Amino acid sequence: MVVDHGLRPASVLPLLLLFTFSLMSSEKMVVGARFLLETSLPQVPELPKPELPPLPNFPSLPKPELPPLPKPELPKFPKAELPHELPKPELPRLPKAENAPKSEGSKLAEVPHVPTLPEVPQLPKPELSPLPNFPTFPKPELPPLPKPELPTLPHLPAELPMPTLPSIPTLPKGTPIPSLAPPEHKSTLP
């Protein structure tokens, strides 16, 4: 059975944050933190470091020597000799069918005679009537175009004067220069 009190996590979160910030800014928290910072902890005497007993010396054992292993020898097989020429296989001969009657299948394999088509008579080539003579016109002559005149460029001197750069203005002597650093605030806390 679930009981709904009407509080949702989204509505409780701002209240919880407000309560937490109010606890952090209270005077009791500040005084308690200052008290913890100002109290000194009692000094704990240093304990002596434990010393471990020296390790016993173990006798060194000789390195075991293994006898050399014999090299494995592979067995030798005789080379297989193949004949240079293989005999040709003989196929059984088929019986000759000299007196056998012709089968009906051979009649179907014959191509029947195709009748030839009658020759088509050749038609005479059509002749085109000659084209009428058109008069030729003389080639038009265009008048010659005038040559364009290019404008003359202004004369520049061989050496140009050096440009002058603007100078940085200077402040009169004795003028205070403002500082860009923020002003220091003195704290009023005791």
mmCIF file of C-alpha atoms in Angstrom:
data_model
loop_
_atom_site.group_PDB
_atom_site.id
_atom_site.type_symbol
_atom_site.label_atom_id
_atom_site.label_comp_id
_atom_site.label_asym_id
_atom_site.label_seq_id
_atom_site.Cartn_x
_atom_site.Cartn_y
_atom_site.Cartn_z
ATOM 1 C CA MET A 1 0.000 0.000 0.000
ATOM 2 C CA VAL A 2 1.494 3.332 -1.104
ATOM 3 C CA VAL A 3 0.641 6.513 0.760
ATOM 4 C CA ASP A 4 0.943 9.748 -1.239
ATOM 5 C CA HIS A 5 1.567 12.808 0.958
ATOM 6 C CA GLY A 6 1.433 15.215 -1.994
ATOM 7 C CA LEU A 7 5.207 15.917 -1.986
ATOM 8 C CA ARG A 8 7.135 15.311 -5.148
ATOM 9 C CA PRO A 9 10.969 15.178 -5.337
ATOM 10 C CA ALA A 10 10.987 18.202 -7.635
ATOM 11 C CA SER A 11 9.124 20.332 -5.076
ATOM 12 C CA VAL A 12 11.227 19.141 -2.108
ATOM 13 C CA LEU A 13 14.613 19.868 -3.717
ATOM 14 C CA PRO A 14 14.430 23.723 -3.506
ATOM 15 C CA LEU A 15 13.339 23.526 0.131
ATOM 16 C CA LEU A 16 16.197 21.172 0.935
ATOM 17 C CA LEU A 17 18.719 23.490 -0.730
ATOM 18 C CA LEU A 18 17.348 26.526 1.140
ATOM 19 C CA PHE A 19 17.594 24.671 4.455
ATOM 20 C CA THR A 20 21.186 23.575 3.702
ATOM 21 C CA PHE A 21 22.312 27.116 2.841
ATOM 22 C CA SER A 22 20.680 28.529 5.963
ATOM 23 C CA LEU A 23 22.613 26.044 8.118
ATOM 24 C CA MET A 24 25.881 26.912 6.410
ATOM 25 C CA SER A 25 25.518 30.639 6.968
ATOM 26 C CA SER A 26 24.525 30.469 10.630
ATOM 27 C CA GLU A 27 26.816 31.954 13.271
ATOM 28 C CA LYS A 28 27.070 28.703 15.210
ATOM 29 C CA MET A 29 28.642 26.982 12.205
ATOM 30 C CA VAL A 30 31.195 29.795 11.785
ATOM 31 C CA VAL A 31 32.073 29.790 15.502
ATOM 32 C CA GLY A 32 32.363 25.989 15.520
ATOM 33 C CA ALA A 33 34.633 26.022 12.486
ATOM 34 C CA ARG A 34 36.822 28.736 13.991
ATOM 35 C CA PHE A 35 37.041 26.737 17.252
ATOM 36 C CA LEU A 36 38.184 23.649 15.367
ATOM 37 C CA LEU A 37 40.837 25.637 13.541
ATOM 38 C CA GLU A 38 42.209 27.275 16.667
ATOM 39 C CA THR A 39 42.381 24.173 18.894
ATOM 40 C CA SER A 40 45.591 22.247 18.762
ATOM 41 C CA LEU A 41 45.630 18.491 18.809
ATOM 42 C CA PRO A 42 47.660 16.686 21.468
ATOM 43 C CA GLN A 43 50.949 15.383 20.212
ATOM 44 C CA VAL A 44 51.125 11.648 19.842
ATOM 45 C CA PRO A 45 54.538 10.187 20.745
ATOM 46 C CA GLU A 46 56.245 8.468 17.864
ATOM 47 C CA LEU A 47 56.324 4.735 18.078
ATOM 48 C CA PRO A 48 59.649 3.001 17.452
ATOM 49 C CA LYS A 49 59.908 1.404 14.069
ATOM 50 C CA PRO A 50 59.828 -2.381 14.298
ATOM 51 C CA GLU A 51 62.963 -4.098 13.136
ATOM 52 C CA LEU A 52 62.674 -7.296 11.221
ATOM 53 C CA PRO A 53 65.034 -10.147 12.062
ATOM 54 C CA PRO A 54 67.621 -10.870 9.389
ATOM 55 C CA LEU A 55 66.666 -13.480 6.851
ATOM 56 C CA PRO A 56 68.421 -16.846 7.228
ATOM 57 C CA ASN A 57 70.980 -17.799 4.611
ATOM 58 C CA PHE A 58 69.760 -20.613 2.423
ATOM 59 C CA PRO A 59 72.426 -22.856 0.892
ATOM 60 C CA SER A 60 72.665 -22.503 -2.835
ATOM 61 C CA LEU A 61 71.692 -25.633 -4.682
ATOM 62 C CA PRO A 62 73.737 -26.791 -7.672
ATOM 63 C CA LYS A 63 72.194 -26.255 -11.026
ATOM 64 C CA PRO A 64 70.817 -29.543 -12.344
ATOM 65 C CA GLU A 65 72.509 -30.776 -15.501
ATOM 66 C CA LEU A 66 70.393 -32.591 -18.014
ATOM 67 C CA PRO A 67 71.961 -35.222 -20.244
ATOM 68 C CA PRO A 68 72.074 -34.223 -23.909
ATOM 69 C CA LEU A 69 69.165 -35.515 -25.894
ATOM 70 C CA PRO A 70 69.904 -37.550 -29.026
ATOM 71 C CA LYS A 71 68.987 -35.927 -32.325
ATOM 72 C CA PRO A 72 65.837 -37.451 -33.769
ATOM 73 C CA GLU A 73 66.421 -39.275 -37.031
ATOM 74 C CA LEU A 74 63.665 -39.447 -39.569
ATOM 75 C CA PRO A 75 63.157 -42.815 -41.249
ATOM 76 C CA LYS A 76 64.230 -42.971 -44.882
ATOM 77 C CA PHE A 77 61.689 -44.186 -47.380
ATOM 78 C CA PRO A 78 62.657 -45.619 -50.762
ATOM 79 C CA LYS A 79 61.957 -43.365 -53.710
ATOM 80 C CA ALA A 80 58.924 -44.383 -55.707
ATOM 81 C CA GLU A 81 59.794 -44.958 -59.330
ATOM 82 C CA LEU A 82 57.122 -44.210 -61.876
ATOM 83 C CA PRO A 83 57.288 -45.588 -65.413
ATOM 84 C CA HIS A 84 58.068 -42.995 -68.055
ATOM 85 C CA GLU A 85 55.221 -44.061 -70.313
ATOM 86 C CA LEU A 86 51.882 -45.193 -69.036
ATOM 87 C CA PRO A 87 50.036 -47.801 -71.099
ATOM 88 C CA LYS A 88 47.068 -46.479 -73.034
ATOM 89 C CA PRO A 89 43.762 -47.863 -71.837
ATOM 90 C CA GLU A 90 41.980 -50.009 -74.374
ATOM 91 C CA LEU A 91 38.298 -49.394 -74.870
ATOM 92 C CA PRO A 92 36.022 -52.224 -76.024
ATOM 93 C CA ARG A 93 35.062 -51.947 -79.679
ATOM 94 C CA LEU A 94 31.480 -51.333 -80.628
ATOM 95 C CA PRO A 95 29.806 -53.868 -82.890
ATOM 96 C CA LYS A 96 29.428 -52.802 -86.490
ATOM 97 C CA ALA A 97 25.877 -52.135 -87.594
ATOM 98 C CA GLU A 98 26.037 -52.812 -91.330
ATOM 99 C CA ASN A 99 22.818 -54.701 -91.757
ATOM 100 C CA ALA A 100 20.857 -52.917 -89.054
ATOM 101 C CA PRO A 101 17.619 -51.273 -90.230
ATOM 102 C CA LYS A 102 17.515 -47.505 -90.114
ATOM 103 C CA SER A 103 15.650 -46.142 -87.149
ATOM 104 C CA GLU A 104 12.889 -43.587 -87.312
ATOM 105 C CA GLY A 105 15.063 -41.108 -85.455
ATOM 106 C CA SER A 106 17.303 -40.730 -88.486
ATOM 107 C CA LYS A 107 14.276 -39.712 -90.610
ATOM 108 C CA LEU A 108 13.476 -36.894 -88.201
ATOM 109 C CA ALA A 109 17.015 -35.611 -88.345
ATOM 110 C CA GLU A 110 16.795 -34.929 -92.091
ATOM 111 C CA VAL A 111 16.114 -31.303 -92.948
ATOM 112 C CA PRO A 112 13.040 -30.858 -95.170
ATOM 113 C CA HIS A 113 13.400 -28.892 -98.410
ATOM 114 C CA VAL A 114 12.502 -25.210 -98.006
ATOM 115 C CA PRO A 115 10.719 -23.682 -101.014
ATOM 116 C CA THR A 116 12.452 -20.665 -102.548
ATOM 117 C CA LEU A 117 10.692 -17.299 -102.694
ATOM 118 C CA PRO A 118 9.970 -15.670 -106.069
ATOM 119 C CA GLU A 119 12.377 -12.925 -107.097
ATOM 120 C CA VAL A 120 11.246 -9.360 -106.433
ATOM 121 C CA PRO A 121 11.427 -7.128 -109.538
ATOM 122 C CA GLN A 122 13.824 -4.190 -109.226
ATOM 123 C CA LEU A 123 12.183 -0.773 -109.159
ATOM 124 C CA PRO A 124 13.689 2.068 -111.202
ATOM 125 C CA LYS A 125 15.660 4.656 -109.237
ATOM 126 C CA PRO A 126 13.762 7.940 -108.846
ATOM 127 C CA GLU A 127 15.381 10.930 -110.497
ATOM 128 C CA LEU A 128 15.243 14.309 -108.812
ATOM 129 C CA SER A 129 14.415 17.433 -110.757
ATOM 130 C CA PRO A 130 17.316 19.905 -111.037
ATOM 131 C CA LEU A 131 17.407 22.779 -108.549
ATOM 132 C CA PRO A 132 16.590 26.255 -109.821
ATOM 133 C CA ASN A 133 19.483 28.712 -110.178
ATOM 134 C CA PHE A 134 19.640 31.233 -107.371
ATOM 135 C CA PRO A 135 21.423 34.550 -108.023
ATOM 136 C CA THR A 136 24.702 35.010 -106.098
ATOM 137 C CA PHE A 137 25.083 38.103 -103.983
ATOM 138 C CA PRO A 138 28.357 40.006 -103.690
ATOM 139 C CA LYS A 139 30.274 39.639 -100.417
ATOM 140 C CA PRO A 140 29.529 42.640 -98.179
ATOM 141 C CA GLU A 141 32.519 44.812 -97.373
ATOM 142 C CA LEU A 142 32.716 46.379 -93.916
ATOM 143 C CA PRO A 143 34.311 49.777 -93.455
ATOM 144 C CA PRO A 144 37.616 49.643 -91.547
ATOM 145 C CA LEU A 145 37.341 50.256 -87.800
ATOM 146 C CA PRO A 146 39.210 53.194 -86.313
ATOM 147 C CA LYS A 147 42.120 52.267 -84.030
ATOM 148 C CA PRO A 148 41.343 52.942 -80.360
ATOM 149 C CA GLU A 149 43.590 55.483 -78.678
ATOM 150 C CA LEU A 150 44.876 54.524 -75.254
ATOM 151 C CA PRO A 151 44.886 57.280 -72.640
ATOM 152 C CA THR A 152 48.302 58.306 -71.380
ATOM 153 C CA LEU A 153 49.166 57.466 -67.789
ATOM 154 C CA PRO A 154 50.178 60.262 -65.423
ATOM 155 C CA HIS A 155 53.922 60.579 -64.821
ATOM 156 C CA LEU A 156 55.043 59.299 -61.405
ATOM 157 C CA PRO A 157 58.279 60.536 -59.822
ATOM 158 C CA ALA A 158 61.115 58.019 -59.517
ATOM 159 C CA GLU A 159 61.298 58.360 -55.700
ATOM 160 C CA LEU A 160 58.179 58.653 -53.573
ATOM 161 C CA PRO A 161 58.333 60.443 -50.196
ATOM 162 C CA MET A 162 58.197 58.247 -47.092
ATOM 163 C CA PRO A 163 54.772 58.222 -45.375
ATOM 164 C CA THR A 164 54.606 59.695 -41.898
ATOM 165 C CA LEU A 165 53.112 57.571 -39.141
ATOM 166 C CA PRO A 166 50.826 59.154 -36.530
ATOM 167 C CA SER A 167 52.546 59.690 -33.195
ATOM 168 C CA ILE A 168 51.225 58.523 -29.832
ATOM 169 C CA PRO A 169 50.046 61.452 -27.726
ATOM 170 C CA THR A 170 51.960 61.954 -24.470
ATOM 171 C CA LEU A 171 50.477 63.026 -21.162
ATOM 172 C CA PRO A 172 51.845 66.130 -19.466
ATOM 173 C CA LYS A 173 54.222 65.449 -16.595
ATOM 174 C CA GLY A 174 52.648 65.052 -13.183
ATOM 175 C CA THR A 175 49.405 63.518 -14.467
ATOM 176 C CA PRO A 176 48.460 60.457 -12.355
ATOM 177 C CA ILE A 177 47.988 57.210 -14.295
ATOM 178 C CA PRO A 178 44.888 55.254 -13.227
ATOM 179 C CA SER A 179 45.434 51.670 -12.106
ATOM 180 C CA LEU A 180 43.557 48.775 -13.714
ATOM 181 C CA ALA A 181 43.758 46.580 -10.575
ATOM 182 C CA PRO A 182 40.616 46.429 -8.406
ATOM 183 C CA PRO A 183 40.800 48.377 -5.120
ATOM 184 C CA GLU A 184 41.709 46.381 -2.016
ATOM 185 C CA HIS A 185 39.000 45.987 0.635
ATOM 186 C CA LYS A 186 39.931 45.614 4.239
ATOM 187 C CA SER A 187 37.920 43.044 6.146
ATOM 188 C CA THR A 188 36.109 44.176 9.284
ATOM 189 C CA LEU A 189 36.065 40.721 10.885
ATOM 190 C CA PRO A 190 37.853 40.510 14.286
#
